[in-house]
Coordinates of C-alpha atoms and ligand atoms in Angstrom, one line a residue:
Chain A
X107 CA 24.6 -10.6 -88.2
X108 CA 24.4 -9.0 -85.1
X109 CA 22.1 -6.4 -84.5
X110 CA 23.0 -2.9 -84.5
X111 CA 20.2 -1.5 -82.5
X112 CA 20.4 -4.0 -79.5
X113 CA 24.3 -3.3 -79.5
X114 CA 23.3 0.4 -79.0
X115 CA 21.0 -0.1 -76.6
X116 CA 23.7 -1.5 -74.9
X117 CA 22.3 -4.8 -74.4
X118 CA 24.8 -7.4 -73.0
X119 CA 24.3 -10.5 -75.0
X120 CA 24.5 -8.7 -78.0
X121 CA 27.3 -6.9 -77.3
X122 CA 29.7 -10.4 -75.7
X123 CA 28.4 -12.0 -79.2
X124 CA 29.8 -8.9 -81.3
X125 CA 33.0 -8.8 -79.4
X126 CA 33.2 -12.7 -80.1
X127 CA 32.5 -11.8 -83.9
X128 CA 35.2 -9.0 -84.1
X129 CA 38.0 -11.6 -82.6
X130 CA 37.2 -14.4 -84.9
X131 CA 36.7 -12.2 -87.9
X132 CA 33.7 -14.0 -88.7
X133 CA 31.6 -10.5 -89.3
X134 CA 33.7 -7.9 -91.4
X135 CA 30.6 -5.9 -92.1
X136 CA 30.1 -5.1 -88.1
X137 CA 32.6 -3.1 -87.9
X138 CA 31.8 -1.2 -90.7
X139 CA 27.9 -0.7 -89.4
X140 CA 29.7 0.3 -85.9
X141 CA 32.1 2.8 -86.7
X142 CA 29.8 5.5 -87.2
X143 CA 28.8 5.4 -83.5
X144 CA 32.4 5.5 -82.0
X145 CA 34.4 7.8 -81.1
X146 CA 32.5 8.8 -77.8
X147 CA 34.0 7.0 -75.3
X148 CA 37.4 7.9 -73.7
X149 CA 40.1 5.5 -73.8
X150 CA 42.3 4.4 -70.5
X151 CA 45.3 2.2 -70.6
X152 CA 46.8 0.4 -67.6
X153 CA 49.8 -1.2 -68.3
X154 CA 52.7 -2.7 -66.2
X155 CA 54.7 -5.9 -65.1
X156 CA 52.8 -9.2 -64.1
X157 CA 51.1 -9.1 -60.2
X158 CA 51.9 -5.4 -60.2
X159 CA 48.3 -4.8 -59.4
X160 CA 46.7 -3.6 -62.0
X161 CA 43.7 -5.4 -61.9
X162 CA 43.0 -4.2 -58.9
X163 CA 43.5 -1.1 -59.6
X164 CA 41.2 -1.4 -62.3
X165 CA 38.8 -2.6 -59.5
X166 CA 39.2 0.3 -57.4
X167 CA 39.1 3.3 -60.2
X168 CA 36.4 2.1 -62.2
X169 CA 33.8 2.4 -59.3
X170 CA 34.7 6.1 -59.1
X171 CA 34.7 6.5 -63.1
X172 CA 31.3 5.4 -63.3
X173 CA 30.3 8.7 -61.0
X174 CA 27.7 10.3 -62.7
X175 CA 25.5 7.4 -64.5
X176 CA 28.9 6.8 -66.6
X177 CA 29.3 3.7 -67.6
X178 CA 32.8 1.6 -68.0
X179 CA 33.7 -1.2 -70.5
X180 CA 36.7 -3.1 -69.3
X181 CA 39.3 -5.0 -71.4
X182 CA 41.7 -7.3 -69.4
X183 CA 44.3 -8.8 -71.8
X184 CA 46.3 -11.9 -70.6
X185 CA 48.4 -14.0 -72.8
X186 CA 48.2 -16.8 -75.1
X187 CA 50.2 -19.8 -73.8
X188 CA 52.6 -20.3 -77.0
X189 CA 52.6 -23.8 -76.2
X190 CA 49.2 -24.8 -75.7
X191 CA 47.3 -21.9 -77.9
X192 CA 45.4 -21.4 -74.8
X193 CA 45.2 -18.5 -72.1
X194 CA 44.5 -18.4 -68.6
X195 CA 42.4 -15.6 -68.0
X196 CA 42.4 -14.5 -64.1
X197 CA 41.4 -10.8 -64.3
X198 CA 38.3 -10.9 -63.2
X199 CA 39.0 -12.6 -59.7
X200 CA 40.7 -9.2 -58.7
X201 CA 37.3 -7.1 -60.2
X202 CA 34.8 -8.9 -58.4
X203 CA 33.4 -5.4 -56.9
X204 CA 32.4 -4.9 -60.5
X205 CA 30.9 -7.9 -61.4
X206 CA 27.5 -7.4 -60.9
X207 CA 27.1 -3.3 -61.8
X208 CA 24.3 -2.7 -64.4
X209 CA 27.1 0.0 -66.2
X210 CA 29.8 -2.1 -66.5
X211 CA 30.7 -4.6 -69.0
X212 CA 33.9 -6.7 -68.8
X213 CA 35.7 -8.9 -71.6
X214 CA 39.1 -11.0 -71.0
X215 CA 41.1 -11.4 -74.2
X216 CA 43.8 -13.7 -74.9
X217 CA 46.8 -12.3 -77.1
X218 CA 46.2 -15.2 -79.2
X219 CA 50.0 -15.1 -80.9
X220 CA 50.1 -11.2 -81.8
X221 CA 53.3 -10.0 -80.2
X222 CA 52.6 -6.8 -79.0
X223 CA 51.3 -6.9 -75.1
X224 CA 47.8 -6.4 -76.4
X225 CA 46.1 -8.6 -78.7
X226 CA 45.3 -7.8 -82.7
X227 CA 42.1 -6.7 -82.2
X228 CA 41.6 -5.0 -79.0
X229 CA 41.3 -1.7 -81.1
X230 CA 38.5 -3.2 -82.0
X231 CA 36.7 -5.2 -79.3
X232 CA 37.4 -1.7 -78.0
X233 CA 35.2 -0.2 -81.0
X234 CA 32.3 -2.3 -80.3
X235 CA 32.4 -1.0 -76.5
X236 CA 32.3 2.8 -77.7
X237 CA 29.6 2.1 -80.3
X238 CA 27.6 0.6 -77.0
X239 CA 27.9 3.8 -75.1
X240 CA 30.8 3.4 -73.0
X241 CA 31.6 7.1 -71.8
X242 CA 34.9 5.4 -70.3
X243 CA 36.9 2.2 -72.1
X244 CA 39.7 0.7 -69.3
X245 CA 42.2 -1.6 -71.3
X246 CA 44.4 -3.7 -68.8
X247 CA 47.6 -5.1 -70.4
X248 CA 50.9 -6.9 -69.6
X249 CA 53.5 -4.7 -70.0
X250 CA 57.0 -5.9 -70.2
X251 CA 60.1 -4.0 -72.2
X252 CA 58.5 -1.8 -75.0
X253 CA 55.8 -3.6 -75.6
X254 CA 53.7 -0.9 -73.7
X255 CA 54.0 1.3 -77.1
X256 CA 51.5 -0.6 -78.5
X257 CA 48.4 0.5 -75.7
X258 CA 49.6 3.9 -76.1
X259 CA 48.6 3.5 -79.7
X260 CA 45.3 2.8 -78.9
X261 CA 44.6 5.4 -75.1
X262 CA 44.0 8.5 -74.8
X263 CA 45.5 8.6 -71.4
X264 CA 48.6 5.6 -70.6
X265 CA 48.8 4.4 -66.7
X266 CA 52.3 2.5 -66.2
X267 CA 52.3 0.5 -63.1
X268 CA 55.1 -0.4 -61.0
X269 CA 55.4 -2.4 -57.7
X270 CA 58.5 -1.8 -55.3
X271 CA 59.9 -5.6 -56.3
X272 CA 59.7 -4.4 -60.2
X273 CA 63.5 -3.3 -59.1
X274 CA 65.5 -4.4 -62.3
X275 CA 62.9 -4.8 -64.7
X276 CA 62.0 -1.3 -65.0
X277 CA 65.6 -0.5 -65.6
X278 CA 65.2 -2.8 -68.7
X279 CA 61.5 -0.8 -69.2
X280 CA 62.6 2.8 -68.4
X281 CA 63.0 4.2 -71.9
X282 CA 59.7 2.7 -72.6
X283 CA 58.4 3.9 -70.0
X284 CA 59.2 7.5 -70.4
X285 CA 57.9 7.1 -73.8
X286 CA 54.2 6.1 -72.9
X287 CA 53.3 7.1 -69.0
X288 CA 51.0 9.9 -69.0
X289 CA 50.9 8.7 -65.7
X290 CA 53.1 6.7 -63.5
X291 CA 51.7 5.0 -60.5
X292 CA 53.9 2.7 -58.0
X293 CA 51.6 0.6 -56.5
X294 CA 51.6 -1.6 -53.1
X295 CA 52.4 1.8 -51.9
X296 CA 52.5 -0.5 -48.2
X297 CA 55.6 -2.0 -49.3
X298 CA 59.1 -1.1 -48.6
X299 CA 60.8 0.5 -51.5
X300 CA 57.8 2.7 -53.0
X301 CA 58.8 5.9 -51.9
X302 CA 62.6 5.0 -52.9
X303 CA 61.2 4.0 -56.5
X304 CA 59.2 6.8 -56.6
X305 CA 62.1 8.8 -56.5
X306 CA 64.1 7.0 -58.7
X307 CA 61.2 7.7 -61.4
X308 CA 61.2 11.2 -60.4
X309 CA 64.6 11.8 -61.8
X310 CA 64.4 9.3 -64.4
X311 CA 61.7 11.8 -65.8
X312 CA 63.4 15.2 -65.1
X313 CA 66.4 13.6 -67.4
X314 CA 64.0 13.4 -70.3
X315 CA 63.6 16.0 -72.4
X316 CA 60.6 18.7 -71.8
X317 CA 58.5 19.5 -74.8
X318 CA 55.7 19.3 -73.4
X319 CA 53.5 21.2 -71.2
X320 CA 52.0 17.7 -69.3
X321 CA 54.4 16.8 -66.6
X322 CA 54.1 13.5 -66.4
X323 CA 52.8 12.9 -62.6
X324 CA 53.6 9.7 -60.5
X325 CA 51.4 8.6 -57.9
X326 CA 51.5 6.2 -54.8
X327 CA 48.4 4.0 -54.3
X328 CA 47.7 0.8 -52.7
X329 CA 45.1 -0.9 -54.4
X330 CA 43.8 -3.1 -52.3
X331 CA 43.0 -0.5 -49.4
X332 CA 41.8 1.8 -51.6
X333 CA 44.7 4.5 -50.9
X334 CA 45.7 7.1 -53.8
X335 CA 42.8 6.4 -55.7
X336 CA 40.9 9.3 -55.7
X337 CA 44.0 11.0 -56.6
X338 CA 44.7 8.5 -59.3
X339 CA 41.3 9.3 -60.2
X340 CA 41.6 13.3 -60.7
X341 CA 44.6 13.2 -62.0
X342 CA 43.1 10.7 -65.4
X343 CA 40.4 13.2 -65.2
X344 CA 43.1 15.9 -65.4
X345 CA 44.9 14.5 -68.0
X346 CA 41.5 14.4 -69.9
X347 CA 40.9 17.7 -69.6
X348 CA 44.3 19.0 -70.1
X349 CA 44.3 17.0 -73.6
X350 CA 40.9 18.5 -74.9
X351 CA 41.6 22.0 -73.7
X352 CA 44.7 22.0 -75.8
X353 CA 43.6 20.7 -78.6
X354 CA 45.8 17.7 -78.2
X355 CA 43.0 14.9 -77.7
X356 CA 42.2 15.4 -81.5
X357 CA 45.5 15.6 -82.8
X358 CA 46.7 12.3 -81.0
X359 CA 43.4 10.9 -82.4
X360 CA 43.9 11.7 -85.8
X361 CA 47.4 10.5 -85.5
X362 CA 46.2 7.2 -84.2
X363 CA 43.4 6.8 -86.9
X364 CA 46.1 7.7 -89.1
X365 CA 48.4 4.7 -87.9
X366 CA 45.5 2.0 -88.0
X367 CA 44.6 2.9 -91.3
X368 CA 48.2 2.1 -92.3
X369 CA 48.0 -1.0 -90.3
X370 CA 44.9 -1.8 -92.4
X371 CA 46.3 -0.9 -95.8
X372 CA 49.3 -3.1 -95.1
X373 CA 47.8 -6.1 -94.2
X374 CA 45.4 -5.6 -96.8
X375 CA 48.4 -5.4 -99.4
X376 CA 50.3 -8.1 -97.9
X377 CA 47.1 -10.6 -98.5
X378 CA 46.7 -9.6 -101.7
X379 CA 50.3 -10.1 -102.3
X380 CA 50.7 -13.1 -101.2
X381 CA 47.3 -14.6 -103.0
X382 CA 47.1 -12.9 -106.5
X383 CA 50.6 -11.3 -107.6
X384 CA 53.3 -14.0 -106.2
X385 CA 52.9 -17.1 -107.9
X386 CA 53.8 -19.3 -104.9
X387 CA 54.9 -22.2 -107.8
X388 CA 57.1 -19.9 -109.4
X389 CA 58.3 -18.6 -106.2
X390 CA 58.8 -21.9 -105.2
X391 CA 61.0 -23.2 -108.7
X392 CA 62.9 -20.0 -108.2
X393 CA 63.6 -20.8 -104.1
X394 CA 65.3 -24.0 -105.4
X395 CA 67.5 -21.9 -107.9
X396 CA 68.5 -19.8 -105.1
X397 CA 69.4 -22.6 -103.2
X398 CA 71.6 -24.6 -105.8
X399 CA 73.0 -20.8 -106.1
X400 CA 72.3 -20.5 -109.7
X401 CA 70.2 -17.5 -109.1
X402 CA 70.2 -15.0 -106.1
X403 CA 67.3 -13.9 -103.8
X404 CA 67.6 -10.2 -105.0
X405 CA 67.3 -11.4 -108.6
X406 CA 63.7 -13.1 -107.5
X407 CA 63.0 -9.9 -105.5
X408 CA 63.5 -8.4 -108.8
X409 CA 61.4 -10.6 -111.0
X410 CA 58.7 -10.5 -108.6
X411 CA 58.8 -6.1 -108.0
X412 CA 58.7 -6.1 -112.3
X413 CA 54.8 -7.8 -111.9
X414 CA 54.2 -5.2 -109.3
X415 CA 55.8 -1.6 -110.5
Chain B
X273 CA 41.4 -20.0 -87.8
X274 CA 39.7 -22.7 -85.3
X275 CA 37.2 -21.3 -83.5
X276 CA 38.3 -21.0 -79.6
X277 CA 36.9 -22.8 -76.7
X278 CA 35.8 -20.2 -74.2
X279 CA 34.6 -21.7 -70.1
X280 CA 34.6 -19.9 -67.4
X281 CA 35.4 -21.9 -64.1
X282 CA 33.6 -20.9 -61.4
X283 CA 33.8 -21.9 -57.8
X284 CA 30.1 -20.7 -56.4
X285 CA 29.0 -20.0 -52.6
X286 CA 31.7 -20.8 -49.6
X287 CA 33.5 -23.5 -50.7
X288 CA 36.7 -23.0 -49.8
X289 CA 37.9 -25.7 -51.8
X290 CA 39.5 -25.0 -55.0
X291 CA 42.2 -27.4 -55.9
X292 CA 40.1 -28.9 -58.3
X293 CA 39.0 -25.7 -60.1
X294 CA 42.7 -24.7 -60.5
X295 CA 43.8 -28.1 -61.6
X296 CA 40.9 -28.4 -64.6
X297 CA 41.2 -24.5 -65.1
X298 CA 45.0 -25.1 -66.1
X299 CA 44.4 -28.9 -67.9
X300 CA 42.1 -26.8 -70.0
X301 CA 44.5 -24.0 -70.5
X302 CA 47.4 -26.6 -72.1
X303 CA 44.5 -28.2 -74.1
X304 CA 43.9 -25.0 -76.0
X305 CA 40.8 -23.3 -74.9
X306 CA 40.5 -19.7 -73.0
X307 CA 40.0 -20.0 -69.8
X308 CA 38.1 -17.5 -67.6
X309 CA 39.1 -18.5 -64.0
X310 CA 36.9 -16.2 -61.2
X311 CA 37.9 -17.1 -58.3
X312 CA 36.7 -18.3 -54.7
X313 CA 33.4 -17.0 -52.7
X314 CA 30.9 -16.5 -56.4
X315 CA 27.6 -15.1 -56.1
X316 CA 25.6 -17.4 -59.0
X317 CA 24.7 -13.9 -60.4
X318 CA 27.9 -13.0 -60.6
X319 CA 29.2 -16.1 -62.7
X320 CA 26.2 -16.4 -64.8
X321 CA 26.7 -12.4 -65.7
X322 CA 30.3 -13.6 -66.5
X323 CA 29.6 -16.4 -68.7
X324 CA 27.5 -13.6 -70.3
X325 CA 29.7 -11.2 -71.0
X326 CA 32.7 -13.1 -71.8
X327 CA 30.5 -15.2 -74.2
X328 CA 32.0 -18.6 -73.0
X329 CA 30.3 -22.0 -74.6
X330 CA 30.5 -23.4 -71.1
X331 CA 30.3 -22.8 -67.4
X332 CA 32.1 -25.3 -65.5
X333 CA 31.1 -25.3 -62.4
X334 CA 33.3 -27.0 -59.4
X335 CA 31.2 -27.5 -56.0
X336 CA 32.7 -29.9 -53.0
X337 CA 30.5 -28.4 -50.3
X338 CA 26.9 -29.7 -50.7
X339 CA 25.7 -27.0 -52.2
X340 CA 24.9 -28.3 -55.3
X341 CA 21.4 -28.8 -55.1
X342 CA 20.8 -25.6 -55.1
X343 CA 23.3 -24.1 -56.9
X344 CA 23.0 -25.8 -60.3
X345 CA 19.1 -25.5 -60.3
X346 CA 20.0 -21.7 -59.7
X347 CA 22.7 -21.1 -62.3
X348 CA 20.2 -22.8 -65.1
X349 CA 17.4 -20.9 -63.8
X350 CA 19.6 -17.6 -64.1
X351 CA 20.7 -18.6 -67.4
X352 CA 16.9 -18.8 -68.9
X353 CA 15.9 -15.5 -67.3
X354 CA 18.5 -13.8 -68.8
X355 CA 18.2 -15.5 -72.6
X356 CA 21.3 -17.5 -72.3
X357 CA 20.3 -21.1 -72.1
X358 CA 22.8 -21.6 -75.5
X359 CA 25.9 -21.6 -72.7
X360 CA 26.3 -25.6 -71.5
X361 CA 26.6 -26.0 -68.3
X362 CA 28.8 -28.6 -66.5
X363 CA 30.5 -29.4 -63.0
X364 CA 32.5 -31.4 -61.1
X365 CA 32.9 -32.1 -57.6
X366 CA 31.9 -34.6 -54.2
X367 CA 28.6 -35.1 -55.8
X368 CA 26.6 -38.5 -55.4
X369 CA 25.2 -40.5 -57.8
X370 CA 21.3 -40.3 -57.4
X371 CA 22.4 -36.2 -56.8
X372 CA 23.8 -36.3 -60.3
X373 CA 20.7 -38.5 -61.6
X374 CA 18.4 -35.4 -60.5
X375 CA 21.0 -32.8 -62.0
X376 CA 21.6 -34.6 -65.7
X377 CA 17.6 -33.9 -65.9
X378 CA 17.3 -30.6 -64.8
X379 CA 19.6 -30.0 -67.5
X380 CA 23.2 -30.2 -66.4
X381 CA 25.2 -31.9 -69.2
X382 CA 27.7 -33.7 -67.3
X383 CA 29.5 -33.9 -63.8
X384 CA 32.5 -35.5 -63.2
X385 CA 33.3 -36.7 -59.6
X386 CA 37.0 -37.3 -57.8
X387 CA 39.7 -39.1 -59.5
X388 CA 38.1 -38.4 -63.1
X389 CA 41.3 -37.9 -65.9
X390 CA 41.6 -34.2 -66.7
X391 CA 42.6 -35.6 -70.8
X392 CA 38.8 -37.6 -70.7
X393 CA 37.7 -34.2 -69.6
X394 CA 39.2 -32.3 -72.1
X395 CA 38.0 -34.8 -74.8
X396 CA 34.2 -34.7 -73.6
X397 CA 34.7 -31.1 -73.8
X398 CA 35.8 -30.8 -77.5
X399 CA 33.4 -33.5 -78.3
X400 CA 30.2 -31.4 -77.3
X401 CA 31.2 -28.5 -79.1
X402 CA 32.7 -29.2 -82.6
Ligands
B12_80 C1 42.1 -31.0 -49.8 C2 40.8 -30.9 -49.0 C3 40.6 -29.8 -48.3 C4 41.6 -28.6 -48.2 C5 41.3 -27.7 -49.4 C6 42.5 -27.0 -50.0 C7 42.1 -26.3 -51.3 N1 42.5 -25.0 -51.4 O1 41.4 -26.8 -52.2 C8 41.2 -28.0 -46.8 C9 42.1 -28.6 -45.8 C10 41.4 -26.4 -46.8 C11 39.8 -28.5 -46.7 C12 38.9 -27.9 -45.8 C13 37.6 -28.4 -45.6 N2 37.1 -29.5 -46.0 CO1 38.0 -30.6 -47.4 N3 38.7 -31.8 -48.4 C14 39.9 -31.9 -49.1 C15 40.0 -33.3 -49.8 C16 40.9 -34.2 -49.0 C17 40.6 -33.3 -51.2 C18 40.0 -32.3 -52.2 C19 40.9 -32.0 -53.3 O2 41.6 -31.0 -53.4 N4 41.0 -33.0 -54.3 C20 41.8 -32.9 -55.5 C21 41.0 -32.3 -56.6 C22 41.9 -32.2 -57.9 O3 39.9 -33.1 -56.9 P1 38.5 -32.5 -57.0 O4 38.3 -31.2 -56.5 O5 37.5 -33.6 -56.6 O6 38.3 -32.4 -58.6 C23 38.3 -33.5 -59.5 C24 36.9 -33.9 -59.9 O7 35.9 -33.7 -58.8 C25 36.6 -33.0 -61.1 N5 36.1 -31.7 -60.9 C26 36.1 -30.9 -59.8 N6 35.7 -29.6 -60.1 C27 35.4 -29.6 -61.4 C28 34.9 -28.6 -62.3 C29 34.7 -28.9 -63.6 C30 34.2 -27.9 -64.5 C31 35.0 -30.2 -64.1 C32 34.8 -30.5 -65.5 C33 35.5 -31.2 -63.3 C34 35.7 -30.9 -61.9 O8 37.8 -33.0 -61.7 C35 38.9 -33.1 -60.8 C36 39.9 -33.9 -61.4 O9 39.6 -35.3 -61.3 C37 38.5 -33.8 -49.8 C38 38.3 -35.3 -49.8 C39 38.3 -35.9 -51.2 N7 38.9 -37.0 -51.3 O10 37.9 -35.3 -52.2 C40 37.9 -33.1 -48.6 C41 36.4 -32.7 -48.5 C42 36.0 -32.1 -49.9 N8 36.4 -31.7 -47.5 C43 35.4 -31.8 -46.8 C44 35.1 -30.9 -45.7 C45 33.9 -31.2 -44.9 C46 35.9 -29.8 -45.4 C47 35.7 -28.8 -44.3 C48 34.3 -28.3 -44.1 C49 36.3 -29.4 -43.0 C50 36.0 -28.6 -41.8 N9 35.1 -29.1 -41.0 O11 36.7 -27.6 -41.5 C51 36.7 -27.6 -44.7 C52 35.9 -26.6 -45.5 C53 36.8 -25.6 -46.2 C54 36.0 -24.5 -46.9 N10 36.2 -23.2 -46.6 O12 35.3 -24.8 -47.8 C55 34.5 -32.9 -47.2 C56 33.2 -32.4 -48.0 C57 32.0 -33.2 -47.6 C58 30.8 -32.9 -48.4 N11 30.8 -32.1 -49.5 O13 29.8 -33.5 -48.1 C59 35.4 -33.8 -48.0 C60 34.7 -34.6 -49.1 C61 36.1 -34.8 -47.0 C62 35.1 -35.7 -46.4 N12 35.1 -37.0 -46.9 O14 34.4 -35.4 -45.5 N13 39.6 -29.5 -47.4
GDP81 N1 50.4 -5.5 -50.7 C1 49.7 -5.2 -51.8 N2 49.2 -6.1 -52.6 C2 48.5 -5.7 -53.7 C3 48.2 -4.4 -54.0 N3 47.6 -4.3 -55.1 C4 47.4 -5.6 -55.6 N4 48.0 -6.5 -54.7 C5 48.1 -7.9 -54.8 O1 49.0 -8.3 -55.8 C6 48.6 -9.4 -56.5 C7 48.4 -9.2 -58.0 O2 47.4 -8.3 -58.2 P1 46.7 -8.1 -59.6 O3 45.7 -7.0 -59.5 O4 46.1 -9.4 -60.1 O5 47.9 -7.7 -60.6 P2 48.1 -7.7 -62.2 O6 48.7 -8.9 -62.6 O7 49.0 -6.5 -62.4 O8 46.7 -7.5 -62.7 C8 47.3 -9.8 -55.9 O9 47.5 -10.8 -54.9 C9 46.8 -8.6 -55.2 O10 45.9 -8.8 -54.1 C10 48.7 -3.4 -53.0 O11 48.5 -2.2 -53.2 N5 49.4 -3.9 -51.9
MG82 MG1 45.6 -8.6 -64.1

């Protein structure tokens, strides 16, 4: 078991070795001991097409973040080769200015199958972050299509990045898009094609419908020269603000809480299911009926809802 | 589930060299295990704070400028300062025998040398840790 006291000191073996424990499931007690101390930290998502630049991005905010004595826990999600079962994870190579600061802690996850552009258990590699005193938690993600919905589940404030080559993908993204940016960023801002993308964006957004009071900003940067951050910067900070002086940050949390627990009470159903209530030889005697056509899927649907209701 | 192989691949000091690292960093990938790849120009802090934090069973180090008498001996000497002497560490590279010799004992597992299959790599790999 790992201990709770060394993971709120915020000491860095313990912490890599209860992340490792969350993603394997091999503690379901930690989380449980850790919850309690969450809830501090504030969540930023950066999400976006492949080589858009958002690790360095990550690379160039998080130094500014950590103003203060804050301190920064990074997740940098790559995928899971479907092939192989095995990732590639190159994150860090663009975060090297981070690699060796006392207050930041960074952890590259593999999807490992789950579908969504961020792996099952983020949320809660995330958790084990916040209950180690993370006062900012930075979750890098591949976003493609509407996958992105899923790290807006899990942020308080949503980065989408785009790069002036994105071109026809984001016209495949843009309803996704508009769903999640809090804030939109086109990055390699030295490219030809940024400002005519920003524009693009601009009206894409003035078509959406206004009921809210956060106009969703986009930015220019260029990571790797370090131009727009500082505005990138205030304007997360901004958003932050905007959300707790409205009252919005807790509603959006509650929401979200409300969401995993469903998540949780699902799966939990689903197992139990599958390993007490369906007797998989019955099921299985029945499947055969079906297929000979003697008796028809709705009818075993039937049988098996009369055990449960 | 099976557990998951985690290594980080790192390319230490100014060896500009990394083919090799790229070549086992993606044989490693298709074998099944997670892969942290840090790229060129490490500091050994750097990659031994890595290994740390990403809680890999390995470091794999790849080193083809000469440097590796001194690097190895700092990367396990880094590792015991900082409690972590549990993480393996191997390499790979244009290292000579008698080097290799000397490193085995100072507590190096392996190193494999130029031309070495990337599938006898992979199955020393799964060998040491299930
Ligand atoms: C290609 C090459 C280059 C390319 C590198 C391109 C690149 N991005 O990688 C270029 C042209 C840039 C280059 C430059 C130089 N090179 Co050069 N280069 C080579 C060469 C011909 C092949 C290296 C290679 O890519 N092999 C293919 C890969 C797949 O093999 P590998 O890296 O050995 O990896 C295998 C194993 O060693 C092992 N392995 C390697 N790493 C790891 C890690 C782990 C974890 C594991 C498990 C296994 C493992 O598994 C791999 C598969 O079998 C070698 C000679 C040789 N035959 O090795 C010289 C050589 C390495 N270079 C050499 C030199 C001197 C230089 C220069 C200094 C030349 C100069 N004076 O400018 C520069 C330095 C560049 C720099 N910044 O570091 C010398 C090094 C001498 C030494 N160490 O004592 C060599 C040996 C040539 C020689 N005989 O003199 N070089
Ligand atoms: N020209 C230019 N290249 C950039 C910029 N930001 C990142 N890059 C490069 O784009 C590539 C992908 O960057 P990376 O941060 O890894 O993208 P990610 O896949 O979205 O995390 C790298 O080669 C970066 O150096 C930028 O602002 N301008
Ligand atoms: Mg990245």
């Amino acid at each position: 078991m790992t201990n709770l006291q060394n993971l709120l000191k915020a000491d860095k073996i313990t912490i890599a070795r209860a992340i490792t424990q969350v993603e394997n499931g091999t503690d379901p007690k930690l989380l449980e001991e850790i919850f309690p101390h969450t809830g501090n930290a504030y969540y930023i998502g950066i999400t976006g097409p492949p080589g858009a630049g958002k690790s360095s991005l990550v690379n160039a905010i998080v130094p500014k973040l950590l103003e203060n004595n804050k301190k920064v826990g990074i997740i940098a999600v790559d995928p899971t080769s479907p092939f192989s079962g095995g990732a590639l994870l190159g994150d860090r190579i663009r975060m090297n200015d981070l690699a060796l600061n006392e207050n930041v802690f960074i952890r590259s996850m593999a999807t490992r199958g789950s579908l969504g552009g961020l792996a099952s258990k983020t949320k809660d590699v995330a958790l084990v972050l916040d209950a180690a005193g993370m006062d900012y938690i930075v979750i890098e993600t591949v976003g493609v299509g509407q996958v992105e919905l899923d790290i807006a589940q899990v942020c308080d404030t949503t980065v989408v990045v785009l790069v002036p080559e994105s071109g026809d993908a984001i016209q495949a993204m843009k309803a996704g898009i508009l769903e999640v940016a809090d804030i939109l960023v086109v990055n390699k801002g030295d490219r030809s094609g940024a400002d005519r993308l920003i524009l693009e964006m601009k009206f894409a957004f003035e078509l959406r419908a206004h009921n809210t009071d956060w106009h969703n900003p986009i930015l220019k940067t260029t990571a790797i020269e370090n131009i727009g951050i500082d505005e990138l910067v205030s304007t997360i900070k901004s958003h932050k603000e905007h959300l707790e002086k409205s009252g919005k940050l807790e509603i959006e949390r509650k929401n979200k809480l409300t969401l995993r627990v469903n998540e949780l009470i699902e799966e939990r159903i689903k197992s139990h299911l599958h390993e007490y209530v369906i007797d998989q030889k019955q099921l299985k005697k029945m499947i055969d009926k079906a297929y000979e056509r003697k008796i028809t899927p709705q009818y075993i649907i039937d049988e098996i809802a009369k055990k449960i209701f | 589930m099976e557990k998951k192989i985690r290594i980080l691949i790192g390319k230490p000091g100014l060896d500009g060299h990394d083919r090799g690292a790229k070549v086992i960093a993606a044989a490693l990938r298709d074998a099944g295990f997670e892969v942290i790849y840090t790229g060129l120009h490490q500091l050994s802090e750097s990659i031994v704070e890595a290994a740390i934090q990403e809680d890999v069973d390995i470091i794999g180090l790849s080193i083809l400028s000469g440097a590796h008498m001194t690097i190895f001996p700092k990367i396990l000497d880094l590792l015991k300062q900082k409690n972590a002497e549990h993480i393996i560490v191997i390499g790979g590279g244009i290292i000579p025998e008698e080097d290799i010799k000397k490193l085995l004992k100072m507590g190096v597992k392996r190193i494999f040398t130029p031309g070495a299959p990337t599938n006898e790599i992979v199955y020393y790999i799964k060998s040491i840790i299930h």
